[in-house]
PDB file of C-alpha atoms and ligand atoms in Angstrom:
ATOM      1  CA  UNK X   1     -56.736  13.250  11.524  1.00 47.00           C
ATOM      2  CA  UNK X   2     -57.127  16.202  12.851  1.00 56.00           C
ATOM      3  CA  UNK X   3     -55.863  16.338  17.123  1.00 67.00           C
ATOM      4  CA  UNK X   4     -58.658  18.480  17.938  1.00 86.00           C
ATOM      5  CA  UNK X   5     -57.652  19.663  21.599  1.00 88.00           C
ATOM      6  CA  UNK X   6     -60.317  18.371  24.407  1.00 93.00           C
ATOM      7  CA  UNK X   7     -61.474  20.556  27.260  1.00 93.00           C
ATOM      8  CA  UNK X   8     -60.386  20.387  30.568  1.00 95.00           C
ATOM      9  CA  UNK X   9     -63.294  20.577  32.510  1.00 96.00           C
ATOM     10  CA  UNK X  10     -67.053  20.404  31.216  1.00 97.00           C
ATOM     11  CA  UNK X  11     -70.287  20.636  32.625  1.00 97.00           C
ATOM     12  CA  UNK X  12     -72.068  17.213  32.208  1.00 97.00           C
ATOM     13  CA  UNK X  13     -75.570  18.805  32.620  1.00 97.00           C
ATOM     14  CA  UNK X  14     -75.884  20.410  29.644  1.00 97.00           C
ATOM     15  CA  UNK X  15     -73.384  18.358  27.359  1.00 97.00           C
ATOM     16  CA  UNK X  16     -76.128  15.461  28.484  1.00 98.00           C
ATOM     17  CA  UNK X  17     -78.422  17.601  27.418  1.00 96.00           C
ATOM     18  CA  UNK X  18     -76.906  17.975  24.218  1.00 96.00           C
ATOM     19  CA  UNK X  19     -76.031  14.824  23.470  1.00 97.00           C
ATOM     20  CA  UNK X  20     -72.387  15.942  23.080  1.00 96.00           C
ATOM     21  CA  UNK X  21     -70.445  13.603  21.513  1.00 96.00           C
ATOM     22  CA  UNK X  22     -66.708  14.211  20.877  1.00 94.00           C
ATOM     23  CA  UNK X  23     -63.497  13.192  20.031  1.00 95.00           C
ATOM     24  CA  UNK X  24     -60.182  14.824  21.166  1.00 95.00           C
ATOM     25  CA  UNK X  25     -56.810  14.690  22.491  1.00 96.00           C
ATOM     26  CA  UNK X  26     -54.830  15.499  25.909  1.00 96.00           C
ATOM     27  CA  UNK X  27     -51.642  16.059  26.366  1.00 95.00           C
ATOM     28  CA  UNK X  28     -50.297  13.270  28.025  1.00 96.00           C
ATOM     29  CA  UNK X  29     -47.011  16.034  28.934  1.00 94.00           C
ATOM     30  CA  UNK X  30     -49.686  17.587  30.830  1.00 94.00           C
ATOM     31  CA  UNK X  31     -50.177  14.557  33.169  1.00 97.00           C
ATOM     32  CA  UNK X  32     -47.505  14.651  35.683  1.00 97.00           C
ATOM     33  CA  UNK X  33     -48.948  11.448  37.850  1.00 97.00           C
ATOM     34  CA  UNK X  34     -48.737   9.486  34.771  1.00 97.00           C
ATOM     35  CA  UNK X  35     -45.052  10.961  33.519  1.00 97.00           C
ATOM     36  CA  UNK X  36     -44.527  10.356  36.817  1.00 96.00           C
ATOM     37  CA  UNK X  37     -45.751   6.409  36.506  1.00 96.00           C
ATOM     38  CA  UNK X  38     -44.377   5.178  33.407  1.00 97.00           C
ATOM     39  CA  UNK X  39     -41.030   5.114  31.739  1.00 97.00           C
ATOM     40  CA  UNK X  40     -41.887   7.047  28.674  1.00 96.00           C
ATOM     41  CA  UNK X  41     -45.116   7.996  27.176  1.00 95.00           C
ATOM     42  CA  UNK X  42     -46.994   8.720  23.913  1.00 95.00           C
ATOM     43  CA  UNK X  43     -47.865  12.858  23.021  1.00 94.00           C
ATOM     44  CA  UNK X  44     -51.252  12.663  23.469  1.00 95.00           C
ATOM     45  CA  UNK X  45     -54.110  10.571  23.962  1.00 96.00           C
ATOM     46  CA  UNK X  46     -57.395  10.565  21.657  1.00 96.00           C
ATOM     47  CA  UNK X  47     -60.079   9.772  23.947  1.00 97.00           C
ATOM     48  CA  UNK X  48     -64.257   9.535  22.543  1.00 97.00           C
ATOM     49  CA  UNK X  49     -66.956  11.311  24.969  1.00 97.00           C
ATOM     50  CA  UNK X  50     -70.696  10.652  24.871  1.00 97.00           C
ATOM     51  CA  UNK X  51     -72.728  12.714  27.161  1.00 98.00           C
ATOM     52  CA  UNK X  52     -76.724  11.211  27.522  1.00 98.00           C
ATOM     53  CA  UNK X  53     -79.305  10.886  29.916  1.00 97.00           C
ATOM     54  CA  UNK X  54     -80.255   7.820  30.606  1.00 96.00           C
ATOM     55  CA  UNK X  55     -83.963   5.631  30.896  1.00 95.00           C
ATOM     56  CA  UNK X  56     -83.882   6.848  34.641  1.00 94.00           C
ATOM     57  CA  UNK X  57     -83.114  10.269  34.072  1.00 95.00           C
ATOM     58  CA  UNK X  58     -79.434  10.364  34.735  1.00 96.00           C
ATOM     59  CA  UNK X  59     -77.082  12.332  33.411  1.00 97.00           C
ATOM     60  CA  UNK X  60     -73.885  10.092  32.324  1.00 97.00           C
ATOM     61  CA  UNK X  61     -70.927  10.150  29.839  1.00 97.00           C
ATOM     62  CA  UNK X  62     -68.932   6.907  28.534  1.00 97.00           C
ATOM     63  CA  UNK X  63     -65.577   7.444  27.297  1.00 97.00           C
ATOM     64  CA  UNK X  64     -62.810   4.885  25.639  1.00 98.00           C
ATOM     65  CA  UNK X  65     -59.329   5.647  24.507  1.00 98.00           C
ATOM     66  CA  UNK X  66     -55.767   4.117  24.508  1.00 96.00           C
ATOM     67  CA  UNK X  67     -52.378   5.515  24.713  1.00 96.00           C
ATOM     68  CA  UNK X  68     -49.074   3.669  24.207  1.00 96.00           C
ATOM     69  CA  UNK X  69     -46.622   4.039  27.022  1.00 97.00           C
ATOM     70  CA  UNK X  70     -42.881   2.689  28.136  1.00 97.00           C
ATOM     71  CA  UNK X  71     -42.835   0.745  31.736  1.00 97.00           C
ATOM     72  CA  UNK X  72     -40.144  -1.538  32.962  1.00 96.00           C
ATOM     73  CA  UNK X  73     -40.722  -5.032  32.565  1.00 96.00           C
ATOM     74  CA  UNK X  74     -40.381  -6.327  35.926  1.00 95.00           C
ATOM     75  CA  UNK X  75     -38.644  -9.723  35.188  1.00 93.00           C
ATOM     76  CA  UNK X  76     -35.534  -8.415  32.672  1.00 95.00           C
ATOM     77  CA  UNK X  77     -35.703  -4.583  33.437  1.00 94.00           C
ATOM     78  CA  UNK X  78     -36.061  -3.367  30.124  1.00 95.00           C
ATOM     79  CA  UNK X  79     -38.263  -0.691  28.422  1.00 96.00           C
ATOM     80  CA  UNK X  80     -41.343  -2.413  26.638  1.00 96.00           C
ATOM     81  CA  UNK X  81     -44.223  -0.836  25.324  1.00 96.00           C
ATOM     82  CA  UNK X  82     -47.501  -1.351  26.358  1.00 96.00           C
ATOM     83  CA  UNK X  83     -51.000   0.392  25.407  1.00 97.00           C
ATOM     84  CA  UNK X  84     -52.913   1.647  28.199  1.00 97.00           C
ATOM     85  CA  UNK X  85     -56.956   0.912  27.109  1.00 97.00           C
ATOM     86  CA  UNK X  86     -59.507   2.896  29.422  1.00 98.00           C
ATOM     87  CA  UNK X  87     -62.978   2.371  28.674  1.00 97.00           C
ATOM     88  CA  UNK X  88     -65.543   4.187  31.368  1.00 97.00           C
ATOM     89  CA  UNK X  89     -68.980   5.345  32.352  1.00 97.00           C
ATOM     90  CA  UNK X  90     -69.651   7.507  34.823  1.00 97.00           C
ATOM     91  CA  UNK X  91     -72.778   9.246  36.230  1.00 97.00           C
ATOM     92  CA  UNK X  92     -72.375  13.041  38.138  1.00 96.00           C
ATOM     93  CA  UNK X  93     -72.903  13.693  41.848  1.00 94.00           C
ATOM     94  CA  UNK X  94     -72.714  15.969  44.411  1.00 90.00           C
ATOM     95  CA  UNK X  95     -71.467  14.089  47.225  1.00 88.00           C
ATOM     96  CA  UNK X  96     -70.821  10.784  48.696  1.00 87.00           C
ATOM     97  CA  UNK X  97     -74.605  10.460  49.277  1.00 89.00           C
ATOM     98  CA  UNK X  98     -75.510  10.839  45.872  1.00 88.00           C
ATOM     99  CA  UNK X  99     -72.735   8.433  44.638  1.00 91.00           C
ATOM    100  CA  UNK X 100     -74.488   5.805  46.858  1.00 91.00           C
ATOM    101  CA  UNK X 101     -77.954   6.423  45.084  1.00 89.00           C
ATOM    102  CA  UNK X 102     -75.803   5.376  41.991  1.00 93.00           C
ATOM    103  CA  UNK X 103     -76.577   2.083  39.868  1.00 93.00           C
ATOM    104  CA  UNK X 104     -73.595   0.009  40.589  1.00 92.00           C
ATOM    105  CA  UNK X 105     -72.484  -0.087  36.982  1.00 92.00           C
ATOM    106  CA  UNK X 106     -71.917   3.612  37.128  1.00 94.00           C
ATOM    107  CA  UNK X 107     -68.847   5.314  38.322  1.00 94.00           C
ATOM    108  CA  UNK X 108     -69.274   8.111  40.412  1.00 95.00           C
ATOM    109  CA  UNK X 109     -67.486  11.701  39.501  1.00 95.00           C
ATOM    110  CA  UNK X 110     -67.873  14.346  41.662  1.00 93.00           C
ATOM    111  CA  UNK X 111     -68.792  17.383  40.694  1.00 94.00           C
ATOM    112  CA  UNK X 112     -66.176  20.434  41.405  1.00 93.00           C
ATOM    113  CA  UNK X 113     -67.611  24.029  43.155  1.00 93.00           C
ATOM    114  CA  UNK X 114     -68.076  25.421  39.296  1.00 94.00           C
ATOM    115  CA  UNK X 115     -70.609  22.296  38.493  1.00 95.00           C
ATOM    116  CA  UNK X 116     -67.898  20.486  36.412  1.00 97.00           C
ATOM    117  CA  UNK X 117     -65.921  18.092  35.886  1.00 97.00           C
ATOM    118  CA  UNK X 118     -62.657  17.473  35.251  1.00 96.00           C
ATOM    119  CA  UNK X 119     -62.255  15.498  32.043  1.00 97.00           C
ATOM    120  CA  UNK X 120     -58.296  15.640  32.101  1.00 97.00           C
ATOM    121  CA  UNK X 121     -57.714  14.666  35.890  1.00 96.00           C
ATOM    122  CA  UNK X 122     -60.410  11.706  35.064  1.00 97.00           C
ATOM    123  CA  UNK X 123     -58.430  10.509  32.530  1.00 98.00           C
ATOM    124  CA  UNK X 124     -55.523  10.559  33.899  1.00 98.00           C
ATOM    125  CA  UNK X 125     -56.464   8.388  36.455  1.00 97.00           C
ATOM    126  CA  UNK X 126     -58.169   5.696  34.312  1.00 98.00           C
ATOM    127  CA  UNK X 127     -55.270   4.998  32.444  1.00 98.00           C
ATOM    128  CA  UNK X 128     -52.944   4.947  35.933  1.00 98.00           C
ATOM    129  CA  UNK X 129     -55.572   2.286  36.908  1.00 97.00           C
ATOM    130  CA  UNK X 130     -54.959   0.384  33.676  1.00 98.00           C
ATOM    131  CA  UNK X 131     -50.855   0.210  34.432  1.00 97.00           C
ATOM    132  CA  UNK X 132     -50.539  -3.812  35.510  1.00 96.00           C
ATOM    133  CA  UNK X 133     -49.701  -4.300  39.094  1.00 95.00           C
ATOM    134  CA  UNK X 134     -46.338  -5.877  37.534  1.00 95.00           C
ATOM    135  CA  UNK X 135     -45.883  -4.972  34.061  1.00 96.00           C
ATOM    136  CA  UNK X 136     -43.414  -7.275  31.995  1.00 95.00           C
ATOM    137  CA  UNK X 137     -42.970  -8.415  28.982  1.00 94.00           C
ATOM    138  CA  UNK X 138     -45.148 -11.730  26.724  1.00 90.00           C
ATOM    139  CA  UNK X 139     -43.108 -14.252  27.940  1.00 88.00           C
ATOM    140  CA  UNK X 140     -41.642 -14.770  23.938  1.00 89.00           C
ATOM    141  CA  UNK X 141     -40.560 -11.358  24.193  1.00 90.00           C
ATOM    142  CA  UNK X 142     -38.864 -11.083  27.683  1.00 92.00           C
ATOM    143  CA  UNK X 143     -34.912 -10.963  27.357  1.00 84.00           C
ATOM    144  CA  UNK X 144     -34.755 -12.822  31.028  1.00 84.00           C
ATOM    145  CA  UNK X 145     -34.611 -16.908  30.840  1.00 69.00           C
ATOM    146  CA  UNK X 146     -38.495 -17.201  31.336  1.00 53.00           C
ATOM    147  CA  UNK X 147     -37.386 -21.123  32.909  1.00 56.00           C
ATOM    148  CA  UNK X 148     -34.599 -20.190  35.299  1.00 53.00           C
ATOM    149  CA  UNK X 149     -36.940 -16.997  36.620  1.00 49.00           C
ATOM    150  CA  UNK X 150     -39.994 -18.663  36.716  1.00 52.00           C
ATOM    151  CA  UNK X 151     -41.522 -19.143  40.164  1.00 54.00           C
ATOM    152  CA  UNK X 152     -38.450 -17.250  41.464  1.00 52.00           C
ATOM    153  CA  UNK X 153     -39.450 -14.231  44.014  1.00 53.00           C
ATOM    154  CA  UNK X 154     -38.439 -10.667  42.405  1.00 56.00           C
ATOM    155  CA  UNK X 155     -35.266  -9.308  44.040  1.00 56.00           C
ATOM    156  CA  UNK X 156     -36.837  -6.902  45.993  1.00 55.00           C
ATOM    157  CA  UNK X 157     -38.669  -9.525  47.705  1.00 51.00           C
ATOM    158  CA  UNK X 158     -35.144 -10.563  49.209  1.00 54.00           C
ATOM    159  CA  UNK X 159     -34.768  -7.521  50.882  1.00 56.00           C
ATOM    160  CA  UNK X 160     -35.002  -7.720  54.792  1.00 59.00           C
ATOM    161  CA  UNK X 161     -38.452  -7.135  55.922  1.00 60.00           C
ATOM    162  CA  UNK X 162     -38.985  -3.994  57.776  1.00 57.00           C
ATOM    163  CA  UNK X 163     -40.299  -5.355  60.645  1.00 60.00           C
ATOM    164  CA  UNK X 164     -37.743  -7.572  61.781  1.00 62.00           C
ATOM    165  CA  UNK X 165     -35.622  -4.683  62.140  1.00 56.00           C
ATOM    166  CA  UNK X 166     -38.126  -3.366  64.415  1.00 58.00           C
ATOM    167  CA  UNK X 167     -38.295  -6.484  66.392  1.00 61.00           C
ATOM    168  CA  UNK X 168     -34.431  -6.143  67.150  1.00 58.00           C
ATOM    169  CA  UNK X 169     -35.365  -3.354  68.605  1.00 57.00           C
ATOM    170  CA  UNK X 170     -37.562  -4.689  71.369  1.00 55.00           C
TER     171      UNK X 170
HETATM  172 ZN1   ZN Z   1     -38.969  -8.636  30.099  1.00 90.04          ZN
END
């Protein structure tokens, strides 16, 4: 397979037009939010674009994709890896006006000053949404006892609670 490098930013008008479709790759090293999110992380990403124009005349692109990443598994602390899925559709606008015209089973993308958008950035962000508010482990693969953690609060939990320090100091 050839990693056939994806643009950064595209203009959604005429790929609809088009009917781009496309496969391609980004760099996940180029992703500093994500690097920034997860323990380790995969190269790349190949990620499948289809630009159309839909029944009422608006211009959309789906996407889907999946990288493997490294997070910490929040009951034992190690390294597992986990595969980040994104899977989106989103419809162009101009402003916060248009993205309220929107169907609601579009996502709205705004447009940058050059007409584009920005393919990586939206990316990016998909797959930080697809990071589990507390990644960990299938319980069969977790190293911690699953019965003597179970129902147990995390240790950070235990921690005092900012605000009682601030009521000491009324
Ligand atoms: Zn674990």
């Amino acid at each position: 397979m050839q990693n056939l490098k994806l643009p950064v930013t595209i203009d959604p008008y005429k790929s609809a037009q088009r009917r781009l479709e496309c496969v391609g790759v980004f760099e996940l090293s180029e992703m500093k939010r994500l690097l920034d999110a997860c323990e380790s992380c995969a190269e790349h990403i190949e990620v499948s674009f289809q630009f159309d124009v839909d029944e009422l005349g608006l211009v959309i692109f789906s996407g889907k994709g999946s990288a493997s990443v490294g997070l910490i598994c929040q009951r034992c602390n190690e390294v597992f890896d986990h595969k980040l899925e994104i899977d989106f559709q989103f419809s162009p606008v101009k402003n916060a006006e248009g993205a309220a015209d929107l169907p609601s089973y579009y996502d709205a993308i705004e447009l940058d000053e050059n007409g584009e958008v920005n393919l990586r950035e939206l990316v990016e962000e998909e797959l930080l949404l697809a990071i589990p508010l507390i990644p960990r482990h299938e319980l069969n693969d977790c190293q911690a006892d699953a019965d003597s953690t179970w129902g147990e609060l995390p240790e950070e939990l235990d921690k005092p609670n900012p605000f009682d320090v601030l009521k000491q100091l009324k």
